[in-house]
Amino acid sequence: MTDGNAGRPGNGGETHQQASGDDVRLTTQQGVVVGDDQNTLRAGERGPALLEDFHFREKIFHFDHERIPERVVHARGFGAHGYFENYEPLRDLTVADPFREAGRRTEVFVRFSTVAGNKGSFDLARDVRGFAVKMYTGEGNWDLVGNNIPVFFIQDAIKFPDMVHAAKQEPDRGFPQAQTAHDNFWDFVSLTPESTHMLLWIMSDRAIPRSFRFMEGFGVHTFRLVNAEGRSTFVKFHWKPKQGMQSVVWNEALKINGADPDFHRRDLWDAIGSGDFPEWELGMQLFDEEFADNFEFDILDPTKIIPEEQVPVRRVGKLVLDRVVDNFFAETEQVAFCTQNIIPGIDFTDDPLLQGRNFSYLDTQLKRLGSPNFTHLPVNAPKCPFATFQQDGHMATVNPTNRVNYEPNSWPSEIKGPREDPERGFTSVPETVSGPKRRLRAESFADHYSQARQFFASQTEVEQRHIIAGFVFELSKCERVDIRRRVVAALRNVDEDLATAVCDGLGLPDLPEPLPAARETRTDLPESPALSILRNGPETFAGRKFGILVTDGVDGKLISALREAVTAEKAILEIIAMKVGGIVTADGERIEADEKLDGAPSVVYDAVAVLATDEGAAQLASLPPARDFVSDAYAHCKFVAHSGAAALFTAAGLTELDAGFVDLSAPGTSAADFVTRCREVRYWTRFAG
Ligand code: HDE
C-alpha cells in the first residue's frame, strides 16, 4: 500500500501532502483500512448504532474537536510566506542577524488581520489592520507584531481588556459584529482622551484599505537597535508598500462586504498566485537619547508618532511575499506571534504598552494552541539550530533521547547538551532604572490632542471630509445622545471646524462645551504630508483590478485594446457579462466572462468600462445590478470607459457625464490613454461629500 492518508506527522509535526491515486485506501488514524465510509454500524436495517463502531467514533470525535479558540483580538487574518532582503550592512547600528550583510535574505511569515471582528467576519470592516511579521533569522525568531496605524488607543496595557470589550460585540446581545459603530465603544473612548489621536486615524481612510497590499505597516512602539559595542539607538519600524497606498471609500466598503466578504484575503491570494508578489520596504526612524529628550512628546508614549519630516525613514531592505500557505489552519491559524520574540541586536524600551504585550502574547498562545509546545509547530519553530532542556507537555514532538535534561551537569560532551554563551547570547541593554513603586501615568504622556490636530491638518480636503463622515456615521449608530455630545466635546480640543462639521452632521442642536483637557492643544505643530494617503498616492495602476461589462455584439477590438492596455500596466482585467458563459462579439468571436453581472458589482474593481450595443445597453438598463454598476462607479469617483452605453447611463440617472467618463468610440480617445489616467485611481473632482 502507498502512504494512504500519509498520516504520519514526523518528529517536527510537519504538515503532509494528502496522498491520492487509484491504489490509495482510506484508513482510520490507526492505519486500519476502512471498508465502508457511508454507513454506521447498526443492529438491524433500521436499528440503533453500535458503540463498537470505532471508525464512526474516531471520525466524529476528531470532527468535534476541529476548532481551537479564535484569537481574542485579530481573529480574522490571512497569512503568506516570503522573505526579507537587506540592502546594506547596518553593523554600526545593530548586530541583528537580518541586517548584517547586503543582500542577506531571511525567511518570513506575515499575517494580516482585522482587530475587532470574529474569525468569520467580513474583511472590509472599519478597523485597524494587524501587520505581524515573523522573521526566521539565523539567530532565532524575531516577531515584529505591528499594525497599519502607527499609534494606539491606550497608553497602558492594563486598559486593553476594557478597550477591546468596548469595541467588540456588546455582551448581552452579541452584536454588532466587527464594528465600532455602537454605544459601548464611543462611550469608552470618549471617557479616555488618550484615544483621540487614534480615533482620527480609524475614522480616516487608513481603516478601510483597498487591500493588505496597499497599506503601510508600523511597529508602533519605540524599540532599540544594539551594536557590537553595546551602543543602543532608538528605532521606530515602518513598512512602506511598493504598490503605493490606496483605500476604498466607506460606501464601497459597506457594499464590498456583501459582494465579497473575503475581498482582502482573495486579493492577496490572487496576487501571489499570479506572480505579482506584493512588496514593502522596511523603514527605520533612528534617533538617540538627545533627540528623545528634546522631542515634543515622550518617545515611550504609543499614542504619539514622530513625524517623518522630523526624523526621516531610512529604507533598509524589502519584504516580498511570494508564497501562499499550503494549509490555512496549520499556518495562518496556528502561527503564534509574540512581541517578546526578539533577537540579539534588538531590544525593548519601557513603553508601557509594549511591556504589557510581552506578557500577553505568550499567555494567549497557551490558551489558543493548548500546549507550551506550540513552538514545535513548523510555522512557529525557528529555522536556525536550537537546543533547550525544556521537555514534555501536551503534544511534545521534539523530545530528548538521552539521559541529560538539566545543566550544569558533568556528563561527557556527547550527551551533556547545550550551554549558555555569554558572548553570543542575548543580553539586555543595561539601562539604569529606579524610582518609587507606584501606579502612575507619566506627566509626559498628558497631551492627548496636539498630534490628533496635526494628523487632521495634514490631510487633503477629500480626506478631511471622509474623516468627518466617518465620525458622523459611527456616532449616528450610537443610541445615547450624551455619548455623541461627549465625542464632539472632545473634538473641539482637536479642531473647531472638525467638531462643528461632526456636530452638524449629527444634527445636534448646539455645539457642546469642550472637554477639559489635561494639556492645552498645541497649534504650532507643522503639517506632516507623509500622514496623508492622497498626497502620497500611487503613480501606477499596476496591481489594480479593471472590470469590463460587455454585451453581445460589441466591437471585439475595443475589448482587445483595453486588455492590452491593462496588461501593459500590469493590472488585472476581468470580463463581466449577463451570463458567465460570456458574449459573442460583432465579429462572431466568443469571449468567456470571468463573472456574472450580479456577482461582480463595480465596487470590487478599481476602474471599469461598459461596452455595449444599443440593444445590449437597453437590456442592461432594465437590470438593477447594471444600473448600480454604473451609478456606484460614478458615486465612488471611479474612472469609467464606455462605448454604446448611453441607455444604461440614462436609466441610472447619469445624464451629464464628467471628465472621469471616457467614450472610447469618440475620435481622439484611446484605451491606452484611458488606462494611463486610471493611475490617479479616482476622479476626486467629482467628490461631492
Ligand atoms: Fe495585540 N494582541 N495587544 N496589539 N496584536 C494580540 O495575541 C495585546 C497591540 C497585534 O496575526 C493577541 O496571538 C495587548 C498593539 C497584532 O496572530 C493578544 C495589547 C499592536 C496581533 C494581544 C495589544 C498590536 C495581535 C491576540 C495592549 C500594534 C495579531 C492573539 C497592550 C503594535 C497577531 C494573539 C496575529 C494579537 C494583546 C496592543 C498588534 C491577546 C495586551 C499596540 C498584529 O496577545
Coordinates of N, CA and C in Angstrom, one line a residue, residues 126 186 199-205 250 455-456 459-476 487-488 491 495-506 687 689:
R126 N -14.5 48.8 9.1 CA -13.7 50.0 9.5 C -12.9 49.5 10.7
W186 N -17.9 54.1 21.8 CA -17.8 55.5 21.8 C -17.9 56.0 23.2
L199 N -8.4 57.8 17.2 CA -9.8 57.9 16.6 C -9.7 58.6 15.3
L200 N -8.8 59.6 15.2 CA -8.7 60.3 13.9 C -8.2 59.4 12.9
W201 N -7.3 58.5 13.2 CA -6.8 57.6 12.2 C -7.8 56.5 11.9
I202 N -8.6 56.0 12.8 CA -9.6 55.0 12.4 C -10.8 55.5 11.7
M203 N -11.1 56.8 11.9 CA -12.1 57.4 11.1 C -11.6 57.9 9.7
S204 N -10.3 57.7 9.5 CA -9.8 58.1 8.2 C -9.8 56.9 7.3
D205 N -9.4 57.2 6.1 CA -9.4 56.1 5.1 C -8.3 55.0 5.4
W250 N -16.1 54.7 2.0 CA -16.9 53.9 3.0 C -18.1 53.3 2.4
F455 N -2.6 65.5 12.7 CA -3.0 64.5 11.7 C -4.1 65.1 10.8
F456 N -5.1 65.7 11.5 CA -6.2 66.2 10.7 C -5.7 67.3 9.7
Q459 N -4.1 66.3 6.3 CA -4.9 65.5 5.3 C -5.4 66.5 4.2
T460 N -5.6 65.9 3.0 CA -6.2 66.7 1.9 C -7.7 67.0 2.3
E461 N -8.3 67.9 1.6 CA -9.7 68.2 1.9 C -10.6 67.0 1.7
V462 N -10.4 66.2 0.7 CA -11.2 65.0 0.5 C -11.1 64.1 1.7
E463 N -9.8 63.9 2.2 CA -9.6 63.0 3.3 C -10.2 63.6 4.6
Q464 N -10.2 64.9 4.8 CA -10.8 65.5 5.9 C -12.3 65.3 5.9
R465 N -12.9 65.4 4.7 CA -14.3 65.2 4.7 C -14.7 63.7 4.9
H466 N -13.8 62.8 4.5 CA -14.0 61.4 4.9 C -14.0 61.2 6.4
I467 N -13.0 61.8 7.0 CA -12.9 61.7 8.5 C -14.2 62.2 9.2
I468 N -14.6 63.3 8.7 CA -15.9 63.9 9.3 C -17.0 62.9 9.1
A469 N -17.1 62.4 7.9 CA -18.2 61.4 7.6 C -18.1 60.2 8.4
G470 N -16.8 59.8 8.7 CA -16.6 58.6 9.5 C -17.2 58.8 10.9
F471 N -16.8 59.9 11.5 CA -17.4 60.2 12.8 C -18.9 60.3 12.8
V472 N -19.4 60.9 11.8 CA -20.9 61.1 11.8 C -21.6 59.8 11.6
F473 N -21.0 58.9 10.7 CA -21.6 57.6 10.5 C -21.6 56.8 11.8
E474 N -20.5 56.7 12.5 CA -20.4 55.9 13.7 C -21.2 56.4 14.8
L475 N -21.1 57.7 15.0 CA -21.9 58.3 16.1 C -23.4 58.3 15.9
S476 N -23.8 58.3 14.6 CA -25.2 58.2 14.3 C -25.8 56.8 14.7
V487 N -18.3 63.1 22.5 CA -17.2 63.0 21.4 C -17.0 64.3 20.7
V488 N -18.1 65.0 20.4 CA -18.0 66.3 19.8 C -17.2 67.2 20.7
L491 N -13.7 66.6 20.4 CA -13.2 67.0 19.1 C -12.9 68.5 19.1
D495 N -9.9 70.3 16.7 CA -10.1 71.3 15.6 C -11.5 71.7 15.6
E496 N -11.7 73.0 15.7 CA -13.1 73.6 15.8 C -13.9 73.2 14.5
D497 N -13.3 73.3 13.4 CA -14.0 73.0 12.1 C -14.5 71.5 12.1
L498 N -13.6 70.7 12.5 CA -13.9 69.2 12.6 C -15.1 69.0 13.6
A499 N -15.0 69.6 14.7 CA -16.1 69.5 15.7 C -17.4 70.0 15.2
T500 N -17.3 71.2 14.6 CA -18.6 71.8 14.1 C -19.2 71.0 13.0
A501 N -18.3 70.4 12.1 CA -18.9 69.6 11.0 C -19.5 68.3 11.5
V502 N -18.9 67.7 12.5 CA -19.4 66.5 13.1 C -20.7 66.8 13.8
C503 N -20.7 67.9 14.5 CA -21.9 68.3 15.3 C -23.1 68.6 14.3
D504 N -22.8 69.2 13.2 CA -23.8 69.5 12.2 C -24.3 68.2 11.6
G505 N -23.3 67.3 11.2 CA -23.7 66.0 10.6 C -24.6 65.2 11.5
L506 N -24.4 65.4 12.8 CA -25.3 64.6 13.8 C -26.6 65.3 14.0
F687 N -16.1 64.4 -6.4 CA -16.4 64.1 -5.0 C -17.3 65.2 -4.4
G689 N -19.0 64.8 -1.4 CA -19.2 64.7 0.1 C -20.0 63.4 0.4

